[in-house]
PDB file of C-alpha atoms and ligand atoms in Angstrom:
ATOM      1  CA  MET A   1      51.671  70.171  -7.122  1.00  0.00           C
ATOM      2  CA  LYS A   2      50.547  66.939  -8.779  1.00  0.00           C
ATOM      3  CA  LEU A   3      51.306  64.319  -6.128  1.00  0.00           C
ATOM      4  CA  THR A   4      50.656  61.286  -8.334  1.00  0.00           C
ATOM      5  CA  SER A   5      53.706  62.235 -10.419  1.00  0.00           C
ATOM      6  CA  PRO A   6      56.611  59.855  -9.591  1.00  0.00           C
ATOM      7  CA  GLU A   7      59.081  62.763 -10.072  1.00  0.00           C
ATOM      8  CA  ASN A   8      57.224  64.859  -7.483  1.00  0.00           C
ATOM      9  CA  VAL A   9      57.061  61.946  -5.027  1.00  0.00           C
ATOM     10  CA  LYS A  10      60.846  61.537  -5.340  1.00  0.00           C
ATOM     11  CA  LYS A  11      61.349  65.312  -4.919  1.00  0.00           C
ATOM     12  CA  ILE A  12      59.258  65.463  -1.732  1.00  0.00           C
ATOM     13  CA  MET A  13      60.972  62.392  -0.295  1.00  0.00           C
ATOM     14  CA  SER A  14      64.489  63.630  -0.954  1.00  0.00           C
ATOM     15  CA  LYS A  15      63.798  67.266   0.047  1.00  0.00           C
ATOM     16  CA  GLY A  16      62.332  66.092   3.372  1.00  0.00           C
ATOM     17  CA  GLY A  17      65.090  63.524   3.880  1.00  0.00           C
ATOM     18  CA  PHE A  18      62.404  60.792   4.040  1.00  0.00           C
ATOM     19  CA  ARG A  19      62.876  57.186   3.030  1.00  0.00           C
ATOM     20  CA  PHE A  20      60.089  54.718   2.249  1.00  0.00           C
ATOM     21  CA  LYS A  21      59.479  52.766   5.453  1.00  0.00           C
ATOM     22  CA  LYS A  22      58.515  49.242   4.509  1.00  0.00           C
ATOM     23  CA  SER A  23      57.646  48.460   8.131  1.00  0.00           C
ATOM     24  CA  LEU A  24      54.894  51.123   8.004  1.00  0.00           C
ATOM     25  CA  GLY A  25      53.500  49.898   4.686  1.00  0.00           C
ATOM     26  CA  GLN A  26      54.611  53.019   2.853  1.00  0.00           C
ATOM     27  CA  ASN A  27      53.616  52.499  -0.787  1.00  0.00           C
ATOM     28  CA  PHE A  28      52.467  55.810  -2.173  1.00  0.00           C
ATOM     29  CA  LEU A  29      49.828  56.117  -4.888  1.00  0.00           C
ATOM     30  CA  ILE A  30      51.076  57.367  -8.269  1.00  0.00           C
ATOM     31  CA  ASP A  31      48.018  56.539 -10.388  1.00  0.00           C
ATOM     32  CA  GLU A  32      45.705  59.441 -11.232  1.00  0.00           C
ATOM     33  CA  ASP A  33      42.966  57.106 -12.516  1.00  0.00           C
ATOM     34  CA  VAL A  34      42.848  55.055  -9.292  1.00  0.00           C
ATOM     35  CA  LEU A  35      42.848  58.277  -7.267  1.00  0.00           C
ATOM     36  CA  ALA A  36      39.858  59.592  -9.250  1.00  0.00           C
ATOM     37  CA  LYS A  37      37.963  56.298  -8.930  1.00  0.00           C
ATOM     38  CA  THR A  38      38.548  56.195  -5.156  1.00  0.00           C
ATOM     39  CA  ILE A  39      37.302  59.754  -4.678  1.00  0.00           C
ATOM     40  CA  GLU A  40      34.268  59.100  -6.870  1.00  0.00           C
ATOM     41  CA  ALA A  41      33.385  55.875  -5.025  1.00  0.00           C
ATOM     42  CA  SER A  42      33.627  57.629  -1.654  1.00  0.00           C
ATOM     43  CA  GLU A  43      30.816  60.027  -2.708  1.00  0.00           C
ATOM     44  CA  VAL A  44      32.241  62.790  -0.499  1.00  0.00           C
ATOM     45  CA  THR A  45      30.652  66.239  -0.641  1.00  0.00           C
ATOM     46  CA  LYS A  46      31.203  69.526   1.188  1.00  0.00           C
ATOM     47  CA  GLU A  47      28.706  68.395   3.853  1.00  0.00           C
ATOM     48  CA  ILE A  48      30.835  65.355   4.751  1.00  0.00           C
ATOM     49  CA  GLY A  49      33.775  64.930   7.106  1.00  0.00           C
ATOM     50  CA  VAL A  50      36.486  62.446   6.115  1.00  0.00           C
ATOM     51  CA  ILE A  51      38.825  60.426   8.302  1.00  0.00           C
ATOM     52  CA  GLU A  52      41.898  59.360   6.351  1.00  0.00           C
ATOM     53  CA  ILE A  53      44.271  56.777   7.818  1.00  0.00           C
ATOM     54  CA  GLY A  54      47.891  57.002   6.649  1.00  0.00           C
ATOM     55  CA  PRO A  55      48.021  60.049   4.355  1.00  0.00           C
ATOM     56  CA  GLY A  56      51.673  59.471   3.402  1.00  0.00           C
ATOM     57  CA  ILE A  57      52.798  62.528   1.420  1.00  0.00           C
ATOM     58  CA  GLY A  58      49.160  63.623   1.090  1.00  0.00           C
ATOM     59  CA  THR A  59      48.071  62.445  -2.371  1.00  0.00           C
ATOM     60  CA  LEU A  60      44.594  61.326  -1.322  1.00  0.00           C
ATOM     61  CA  THR A  61      44.405  64.083   1.309  1.00  0.00           C
ATOM     62  CA  GLN A  62      44.845  66.786  -1.330  1.00  0.00           C
ATOM     63  CA  ALA A  63      42.144  65.317  -3.591  1.00  0.00           C
ATOM     64  CA  LEU A  64      39.787  64.799  -0.641  1.00  0.00           C
ATOM     65  CA  SER A  65      40.214  68.344   0.650  1.00  0.00           C
ATOM     66  CA  GLU A  66      38.839  69.678  -2.648  1.00  0.00           C
ATOM     67  CA  LYS A  67      35.632  67.622  -2.370  1.00  0.00           C
ATOM     68  CA  ALA A  68      34.988  67.223   1.374  1.00  0.00           C
ATOM     69  CA  GLY A  69      33.917  69.660   4.072  1.00  0.00           C
ATOM     70  CA  LYS A  70      36.812  68.630   6.266  1.00  0.00           C
ATOM     71  CA  VAL A  71      39.561  66.002   6.277  1.00  0.00           C
ATOM     72  CA  VAL A  72      41.210  64.630   9.403  1.00  0.00           C
ATOM     73  CA  ALA A  73      44.257  62.573   8.426  1.00  0.00           C
ATOM     74  CA  ILE A  74      45.978  60.299  10.963  1.00  0.00           C
ATOM     75  CA  GLU A  75      49.623  59.482  10.202  1.00  0.00           C
ATOM     76  CA  LEU A  76      51.929  57.388  12.378  1.00  0.00           C
ATOM     77  CA  ASP A  77      55.232  58.477  10.810  1.00  0.00           C
ATOM     78  CA  ARG A  78      56.388  61.482  12.880  1.00  0.00           C
ATOM     79  CA  GLU A  79      58.582  63.038  10.179  1.00  0.00           C
ATOM     80  CA  ILE A  80      55.918  62.782   7.500  1.00  0.00           C
ATOM     81  CA  ALA A  81      53.208  64.041   9.865  1.00  0.00           C
ATOM     82  CA  ALA A  82      55.332  67.117  10.673  1.00  0.00           C
ATOM     83  CA  TYR A  83      55.850  67.746   6.955  1.00  0.00           C
ATOM     84  CA  LEU A  84      52.105  67.360   6.236  1.00  0.00           C
ATOM     85  CA  LYS A  85      51.139  69.798   8.994  1.00  0.00           C
ATOM     86  CA  LYS A  86      53.104  72.532   7.200  1.00  0.00           C
ATOM     87  CA  ALA A  87      52.171  71.460   3.673  1.00  0.00           C
ATOM     88  CA  PHE A  88      48.421  71.515   4.378  1.00  0.00           C
ATOM     89  CA  VAL A  89      48.180  74.661   6.511  1.00  0.00           C
ATOM     90  CA  ALA A  90      46.992  76.710   3.546  1.00  0.00           C
ATOM     91  CA  TYR A  91      44.169  74.301   2.668  1.00  0.00           C
ATOM     92  CA  GLY A  92      42.084  75.381   5.642  1.00  0.00           C
ATOM     93  CA  ASN A  93      40.010  72.189   5.890  1.00  0.00           C
ATOM     94  CA  VAL A  94      42.725  69.598   6.602  1.00  0.00           C
ATOM     95  CA  GLU A  95      43.802  68.540  10.079  1.00  0.00           C
ATOM     96  CA  ILE A  96      46.800  66.245  10.549  1.00  0.00           C
ATOM     97  CA  ILE A  97      46.968  64.075  13.673  1.00  0.00           C
ATOM     98  CA  GLN A  98      50.200  62.218  14.425  1.00  0.00           C
ATOM     99  CA  GLY A  99      49.561  58.845  16.004  1.00  0.00           C
ATOM    100  CA  ASP A 100      48.626  55.201  15.662  1.00  0.00           C
ATOM    101  CA  ALA A 101      45.155  54.923  14.139  1.00  0.00           C
ATOM    102  CA  LEU A 102      44.725  51.461  15.647  1.00  0.00           C
ATOM    103  CA  LYS A 103      45.128  52.807  19.166  1.00  0.00           C
ATOM    104  CA  MET A 104      43.064  55.960  18.686  1.00  0.00           C
ATOM    105  CA  ASP A 105      39.509  56.459  19.895  1.00  0.00           C
ATOM    106  CA  LEU A 106      37.939  57.327  16.539  1.00  0.00           C
ATOM    107  CA  GLU A 107      34.567  58.183  18.116  1.00  0.00           C
ATOM    108  CA  GLU A 108      36.355  60.898  20.053  1.00  0.00           C
ATOM    109  CA  VAL A 109      38.129  62.120  16.903  1.00  0.00           C
ATOM    110  CA  ILE A 110      34.740  62.348  15.141  1.00  0.00           C
ATOM    111  CA  GLU A 111      33.151  64.161  18.063  1.00  0.00           C
ATOM    112  CA  GLN A 112      36.003  66.640  18.295  1.00  0.00           C
ATOM    113  CA  HIS A 113      36.372  67.416  14.614  1.00  0.00           C
ATOM    114  CA  PHE A 114      33.098  66.750  12.848  1.00  0.00           C
ATOM    115  CA  ALA A 115      30.408  67.884  15.322  1.00  0.00           C
ATOM    116  CA  ASN A 116      27.198  67.084  13.400  1.00  0.00           C
ATOM    117  CA  MET A 117      28.755  66.218  10.049  1.00  0.00           C
ATOM    118  CA  PRO A 118      28.186  62.780   8.508  1.00  0.00           C
ATOM    119  CA  THR A 119      31.548  60.984   8.600  1.00  0.00           C
ATOM    120  CA  VAL A 120      33.203  58.550   6.214  1.00  0.00           C
ATOM    121  CA  VAL A 121      36.597  56.848   6.026  1.00  0.00           C
ATOM    122  CA  VAL A 122      38.651  57.129   2.835  1.00  0.00           C
ATOM    123  CA  ALA A 123      42.198  55.757   2.772  1.00  0.00           C
ATOM    124  CA  ASN A 124      44.968  53.837   1.146  1.00  0.00           C
ATOM    125  CA  LEU A 125      45.486  51.643   4.189  1.00  0.00           C
ATOM    126  CA  PRO A 126      48.804  50.386   5.574  1.00  0.00           C
ATOM    127  CA  TYR A 127      48.412  46.713   4.571  1.00  0.00           C
ATOM    128  CA  TYR A 128      50.038  45.185   7.664  1.00  0.00           C
ATOM    129  CA  ILE A 129      46.982  46.235   9.712  1.00  0.00           C
ATOM    130  CA  THR A 130      44.154  46.147   7.130  1.00  0.00           C
ATOM    131  CA  THR A 131      41.846  43.723   8.949  1.00  0.00           C
ATOM    132  CA  PRO A 132      42.123  45.129  12.499  1.00  0.00           C
ATOM    133  CA  LEU A 133      41.592  48.652  11.143  1.00  0.00           C
ATOM    134  CA  ILE A 134      38.499  47.673   9.152  1.00  0.00           C
ATOM    135  CA  MET A 135      37.077  45.796  12.148  1.00  0.00           C
ATOM    136  CA  LYS A 136      37.754  48.850  14.309  1.00  0.00           C
ATOM    137  CA  PHE A 137      35.712  51.023  11.889  1.00  0.00           C
ATOM    138  CA  LEU A 138      32.880  48.467  11.781  1.00  0.00           C
ATOM    139  CA  GLU A 139      32.740  47.302  15.406  1.00  0.00           C
ATOM    140  CA  ASP A 140      33.921  50.235  17.498  1.00  0.00           C
ATOM    141  CA  THR A 141      32.970  53.330  15.505  1.00  0.00           C
ATOM    142  CA  PRO A 142      29.203  53.399  14.917  1.00  0.00           C
ATOM    143  CA  LYS A 143      29.221  56.954  13.583  1.00  0.00           C
ATOM    144  CA  ILE A 144      31.054  56.012  10.354  1.00  0.00           C
ATOM    145  CA  ASP A 145      28.654  55.933   7.374  1.00  0.00           C
ATOM    146  CA  SER A 146      30.945  54.290   4.808  1.00  0.00           C
ATOM    147  CA  VAL A 147      34.504  53.069   4.305  1.00  0.00           C
ATOM    148  CA  THR A 148      36.251  53.422   0.921  1.00  0.00           C
ATOM    149  CA  VAL A 149      39.748  51.967   1.061  1.00  0.00           C
ATOM    150  CA  MET A 150      42.588  50.528  -0.948  1.00  0.00           C
ATOM    151  CA  ILE A 151      43.601  47.136   0.447  1.00  0.00           C
ATOM    152  CA  GLN A 152      45.136  43.858  -0.726  1.00  0.00           C
ATOM    153  CA  LYS A 153      42.901  42.327  -3.421  1.00  0.00           C
ATOM    154  CA  GLU A 154      43.017  38.963  -1.662  1.00  0.00           C
ATOM    155  CA  VAL A 155      41.509  40.540   1.482  1.00  0.00           C
ATOM    156  CA  ALA A 156      38.915  42.463  -0.553  1.00  0.00           C
ATOM    157  CA  ASP A 157      37.892  39.196  -2.249  1.00  0.00           C
ATOM    158  CA  ARG A 158      37.368  37.592   1.163  1.00  0.00           C
ATOM    159  CA  MET A 159      35.257  40.533   2.329  1.00  0.00           C
ATOM    160  CA  VAL A 160      32.790  40.265  -0.573  1.00  0.00           C
ATOM    161  CA  ALA A 161      32.848  36.432  -0.803  1.00  0.00           C
ATOM    162  CA  LYS A 162      29.559  34.517  -0.856  1.00  0.00           C
ATOM    163  CA  PRO A 163      28.904  31.158   0.863  1.00  0.00           C
ATOM    164  CA  SER A 164      30.295  27.976  -0.735  1.00  0.00           C
ATOM    165  CA  THR A 165      33.315  29.743  -2.251  1.00  0.00           C
ATOM    166  CA  SER A 166      36.919  29.212  -1.193  1.00  0.00           C
ATOM    167  CA  GLU A 167      37.319  32.879  -0.120  1.00  0.00           C
ATOM    168  CA  TYR A 168      34.297  32.780   2.220  1.00  0.00           C
ATOM    169  CA  GLY A 169      35.127  32.844   5.919  1.00  0.00           C
ATOM    170  CA  ALA A 170      34.680  34.616   9.268  1.00  0.00           C
ATOM    171  CA  LEU A 171      35.860  37.928   7.722  1.00  0.00           C
ATOM    172  CA  SER A 172      33.181  37.731   4.988  1.00  0.00           C
ATOM    173  CA  VAL A 173      30.479  37.131   7.596  1.00  0.00           C
ATOM    174  CA  ALA A 174      31.696  39.962   9.846  1.00  0.00           C
ATOM    175  CA  VAL A 175      32.034  42.534   7.043  1.00  0.00           C
ATOM    176  CA  GLN A 176      28.693  41.545   5.488  1.00  0.00           C
ATOM    177  CA  TYR A 177      26.985  41.644   8.882  1.00  0.00           C
ATOM    178  CA  TYR A 178      27.950  45.298   9.371  1.00  0.00           C
ATOM    179  CA  SER A 179      27.949  46.566   5.775  1.00  0.00           C
ATOM    180  CA  THR A 180      27.316  46.008   2.089  1.00  0.00           C
ATOM    181  CA  PRO A 181      30.757  45.624   0.510  1.00  0.00           C
ATOM    182  CA  LYS A 182      31.534  46.306  -3.157  1.00  0.00           C
ATOM    183  CA  ILE A 183      34.829  46.059  -5.015  1.00  0.00           C
ATOM    184  CA  ILE A 184      35.232  49.231  -7.092  1.00  0.00           C
ATOM    185  CA  THR A 185      38.374  48.362  -9.048  1.00  0.00           C
ATOM    186  CA  THR A 186      41.540  46.299  -8.881  1.00  0.00           C
ATOM    187  CA  VAL A 187      44.877  48.116  -8.706  1.00  0.00           C
ATOM    188  CA  SER A 188      48.187  46.866 -10.062  1.00  0.00           C
ATOM    189  CA  PRO A 189      51.414  47.071  -8.011  1.00  0.00           C
ATOM    190  CA  GLN A 190      52.732  49.583 -10.593  1.00  0.00           C
ATOM    191  CA  SER A 191      50.205  52.140  -9.334  1.00  0.00           C
ATOM    192  CA  PHE A 192      52.369  52.645  -6.231  1.00  0.00           C
ATOM    193  CA  MET A 193      55.857  53.831  -5.388  1.00  0.00           C
ATOM    194  CA  PRO A 194      57.552  51.568  -4.458  1.00  0.00           C
ATOM    195  CA  PRO A 195      55.335  48.793  -5.905  1.00  0.00           C
ATOM    196  CA  PRO A 196      54.000  46.378  -3.251  1.00  0.00           C
ATOM    197  CA  LYS A 197      54.312  42.618  -3.793  1.00  0.00           C
ATOM    198  CA  VAL A 198      50.559  42.103  -4.131  1.00  0.00           C
ATOM    199  CA  THR A 199      47.694  43.294  -6.327  1.00  0.00           C
ATOM    200  CA  SER A 200      45.371  45.727  -4.572  1.00  0.00           C
ATOM    201  CA  ALA A 201      41.717  46.694  -4.804  1.00  0.00           C
ATOM    202  CA  VAL A 202      39.540  49.643  -3.894  1.00  0.00           C
ATOM    203  CA  ILE A 203      36.585  48.460  -1.830  1.00  0.00           C
ATOM    204  CA  ARG A 204      33.606  50.415  -0.525  1.00  0.00           C
ATOM    205  CA  LEU A 205      31.694  49.273   2.553  1.00  0.00           C
ATOM    206  CA  ASP A 206      28.300  50.932   2.775  1.00  0.00           C
ATOM    207  CA  ILE A 207      27.268  50.971   6.431  1.00  0.00           C
ATOM    208  CA  LYS A 208      24.568  53.636   6.566  1.00  0.00           C
ATOM    209  CA  ASN A 209      22.282  52.068   3.945  1.00  0.00           C
ATOM    210  CA  HIS A 210      22.889  48.512   5.117  1.00  0.00           C
ATOM    211  CA  THR A 211      20.244  46.705   7.146  1.00  0.00           C
ATOM    212  CA  ARG A 212      21.870  44.536   9.776  1.00  0.00           C
ATOM    213  CA  PRO A 213      20.282  41.180  10.469  1.00  0.00           C
ATOM    214  CA  PHE A 214      18.512  41.127  13.797  1.00  0.00           C
ATOM    215  CA  VAL A 215      20.741  39.407  16.344  1.00  0.00           C
ATOM    216  CA  LYS A 216      19.761  39.164  20.020  1.00  0.00           C
ATOM    217  CA  ASN A 217      23.283  38.583  21.265  1.00  0.00           C
ATOM    218  CA  GLU A 218      26.070  39.823  18.942  1.00  0.00           C
ATOM    219  CA  LYS A 219      28.842  38.458  21.137  1.00  0.00           C
ATOM    220  CA  LYS A 220      27.361  34.984  21.004  1.00  0.00           C
ATOM    221  CA  PHE A 221      26.787  35.247  17.237  1.00  0.00           C
ATOM    222  CA  PHE A 222      30.434  36.128  16.525  1.00  0.00           C
ATOM    223  CA  LYS A 223      31.640  33.427  18.909  1.00  0.00           C
ATOM    224  CA  VAL A 224      29.687  30.831  16.922  1.00  0.00           C
ATOM    225  CA  VAL A 225      31.020  32.189  13.591  1.00  0.00           C
ATOM    226  CA  LYS A 226      34.586  32.082  14.892  1.00  0.00           C
ATOM    227  CA  ALA A 227      34.174  28.554  16.266  1.00  0.00           C
ATOM    228  CA  ALA A 228      32.527  27.366  13.031  1.00  0.00           C
ATOM    229  CA  PHE A 229      35.391  28.594  10.839  1.00  0.00           C
ATOM    230  CA  SER A 230      38.156  27.630  13.277  1.00  0.00           C
ATOM    231  CA  GLN A 231      38.413  24.207  11.613  1.00  0.00           C
ATOM    232  CA  LYS A 232      37.178  24.953   8.120  1.00  0.00           C
ATOM    233  CA  ARG A 233      37.588  21.429   6.769  1.00  0.00           C
ATOM    234  CA  LYS A 234      35.567  19.777   9.500  1.00  0.00           C
ATOM    235  CA  THR A 235      31.790  19.549   9.433  1.00  0.00           C
ATOM    236  CA  LEU A 236      29.997  22.296  11.330  1.00  0.00           C
ATOM    237  CA  ALA A 237      28.836  19.778  13.937  1.00  0.00           C
ATOM    238  CA  ASN A 238      32.436  18.715  14.613  1.00  0.00           C
ATOM    239  CA  SER A 239      33.804  22.277  14.715  1.00  0.00           C
ATOM    240  CA  LEU A 240      31.112  23.407  17.131  1.00  0.00           C
ATOM    241  CA  SER A 241      31.274  20.333  19.322  1.00  0.00           C
ATOM    242  CA  SER A 242      34.973  20.923  19.968  1.00  0.00           C
ATOM    243  CA  GLN A 243      34.143  24.387  21.361  1.00  0.00           C
ATOM    244  CA  TYR A 244      30.711  23.923  22.949  1.00  0.00           C
ATOM    245  CA  SER A 245      29.724  21.424  25.611  1.00  0.00           C
ATOM    246  CA  VAL A 246      26.511  20.487  23.841  1.00  0.00           C
ATOM    247  CA  PRO A 247      25.899  16.804  22.977  1.00  0.00           C
ATOM    248  CA  LYS A 248      26.838  16.133  19.362  1.00  0.00           C
ATOM    249  CA  GLU A 249      23.396  14.685  18.520  1.00  0.00           C
ATOM    250  CA  GLN A 250      21.730  17.839  19.783  1.00  0.00           C
ATOM    251  CA  LEU A 251      24.077  19.964  17.660  1.00  0.00           C
ATOM    252  CA  LYS A 252      23.373  17.818  14.621  1.00  0.00           C
ATOM    253  CA  SER A 253      19.630  18.117  14.980  1.00  0.00           C
ATOM    254  CA  LEU A 254      19.871  21.921  15.358  1.00  0.00           C
ATOM    255  CA  ILE A 255      22.081  22.106  12.241  1.00  0.00           C
ATOM    256  CA  TYR A 256      19.638  19.845  10.358  1.00  0.00           C
ATOM    257  CA  GLU A 257      16.721  22.044  11.374  1.00  0.00           C
ATOM    258  CA  VAL A 258      18.489  25.224  10.168  1.00  0.00           C
ATOM    259  CA  CYS A 259      20.302  23.918   7.072  1.00  0.00           C
ATOM    260  CA  GLY A 260      18.238  20.939   5.904  1.00  0.00           C
ATOM    261  CA  SER A 261      21.296  18.689   6.404  1.00  0.00           C
ATOM    262  CA  ASP A 262      23.623  17.957   9.305  1.00  0.00           C
ATOM    263  CA  ASN A 263      26.548  17.258   7.000  1.00  0.00           C
ATOM    264  CA  VAL A 264      27.384  20.902   6.192  1.00  0.00           C
ATOM    265  CA  ARG A 265      30.579  22.907   6.722  1.00  0.00           C
ATOM    266  CA  ALA A 266      30.820  26.493   7.953  1.00  0.00           C
ATOM    267  CA  GLU A 267      31.422  27.741   4.404  1.00  0.00           C
ATOM    268  CA  ASP A 268      27.937  26.497   3.373  1.00  0.00           C
ATOM    269  CA  LEU A 269      26.095  28.790   5.791  1.00  0.00           C
ATOM    270  CA  GLY A 270      24.882  32.305   5.079  1.00  0.00           C
ATOM    271  CA  ILE A 271      24.608  34.965   7.783  1.00  0.00           C
ATOM    272  CA  LYS A 272      20.932  34.101   8.444  1.00  0.00           C
ATOM    273  CA  GLU A 273      21.825  30.474   9.176  1.00  0.00           C
ATOM    274  CA  PHE A 274      24.608  31.530  11.562  1.00  0.00           C
ATOM    275  CA  VAL A 275      22.111  33.801  13.339  1.00  0.00           C
ATOM    276  CA  LYS A 276      19.632  30.901  13.740  1.00  0.00           C
ATOM    277  CA  ILE A 277      22.322  28.525  15.024  1.00  0.00           C
ATOM    278  CA  SER A 278      23.639  31.064  17.535  1.00  0.00           C
ATOM    279  CA  GLU A 279      20.156  31.974  18.807  1.00  0.00           C
ATOM    280  CA  ASN A 280      19.374  28.318  19.463  1.00  0.00           C
ATOM    281  CA  LEU A 281      22.682  27.239  20.941  1.00  0.00           C
ATOM    282  CA  GLN A 282      22.796  27.184  24.710  1.00  0.00           C
TER     283      GLN A 282
HETATM  284  N1  LIG B   1      47.727  57.660   1.484  1.00  0.00           N
HETATM  285  C1  LIG B   1      49.058  57.617   0.928  1.00  0.00           C
HETATM  286  C2  LIG B   1      48.996  57.303  -0.547  1.00  0.00           C
HETATM  287  O1  LIG B   1      47.938  56.813  -0.968  1.00  0.00           O
HETATM  288  O2  LIG B   1      49.948  57.546  -1.248  1.00  0.00           O
HETATM  289  C3  LIG B   1      49.960  56.628   1.676  1.00  0.00           C
HETATM  290  C4  LIG B   1      49.423  55.247   1.846  1.00  0.00           C
HETATM  291  S1  LIG B   1      50.590  54.090   2.514  1.00  0.00           S
HETATM  292  C5  LIG B   1      49.943  52.611   1.803  1.00  0.00           C
HETATM  293  C6  LIG B   1      50.103  53.859   4.209  1.00  0.00           C
HETATM  294  C7  LIG B   1      50.414  55.022   5.145  1.00  0.00           C
HETATM  295  O3  LIG B   1      49.960  54.670   6.464  1.00  0.00           O
HETATM  296  C8  LIG B   1      51.884  55.386   5.306  1.00  0.00           C
HETATM  297  O4  LIG B   1      52.045  56.762   5.157  1.00  0.00           O
HETATM  298  C9  LIG B   1      52.243  54.943   6.742  1.00  0.00           C
HETATM  299  O5  LIG B   1      53.244  55.718   7.344  1.00  0.00           O
HETATM  300  C10 LIG B   1      50.898  55.106   7.447  1.00  0.00           C
HETATM  301  N2  LIG B   1      50.704  54.251   8.642  1.00  0.00           N
HETATM  302  C11 LIG B   1      51.241  53.045   8.896  1.00  0.00           C
HETATM  303  N3  LIG B   1      50.789  52.542  10.058  1.00  0.00           N
HETATM  304  C12 LIG B   1      49.921  53.455  10.556  1.00  0.00           C
HETATM  305  C13 LIG B   1      49.125  53.516  11.735  1.00  0.00           C
HETATM  306  N4  LIG B   1      49.126  52.531  12.641  1.00  0.00           N
HETATM  307  N5  LIG B   1      48.370  54.634  11.942  1.00  0.00           N
HETATM  308  C14 LIG B   1      48.349  55.637  11.032  1.00  0.00           C
HETATM  309  N6  LIG B   1      49.091  55.633   9.898  1.00  0.00           N
HETATM  310  C15 LIG B   1      49.858  54.555   9.653  1.00  0.00           C
END
């Protein structure tokens, strides 16, 4: 059954007695072109295992199961998860797990289901938890090779943003520290049922082929980045001095040494500069 057809989505919803749950970010994909572009960007093959977060009625799941070795789809909605378990039995390579993806140990899921298979994430994410989910993939799940997801365009723009732009912030630094992000395509609200309020984008984060900058102490590095962007309009020296008990003059001379000026703001620094500041801050 073609799941991108609005008529079929309505049929499945009414036959199952389901209603679209706004609180769970249920906006189902009804755009064949966006589906094809997402699958293509994910580069899945029969050798690869896929984790999908929030399969909904299974539109992406169905397309993924044709290309991937195995798909493990995690759905929070109990009714929909029960429906999916029956609907995908015949596919043979799809496993449905009911639960909250944010609370799940994804390393354990990978170990249990993908043994020695390379693993990627492909999903149309529930937008109310986009950032914590992405950070969970990047920070807590080292075995994930890439992440190809549909998210709010505004968040995707922040993830790929370069220094000295208005979108650049702590999220850009974190995502670009762990991966090479690339926006694949933008997606209009009309590509979903019901349409969300915002424009979306498909973004791919390449983790496996990304070289991370060398950082001695990651915790310290991210603390500095967070402190630097906590008061975006202040100079870096002022933002850092409100969080670190280092004399202001000392901070200024470190910033001058790294940036060639002590009058810079957090948004002017690239990842390498943040690394240098954090390595030299006591
Ligand atoms: N993949 C489907 C599609 O493209 O049509 C549905 C995507 S919809 C934007 C997001 C899905 O995530 C919904 O099915 C929702 O129930 C599910 N969801 C919401 N919160 C979740 C969570 N914490 N863990 C797992 N799934 C969740």
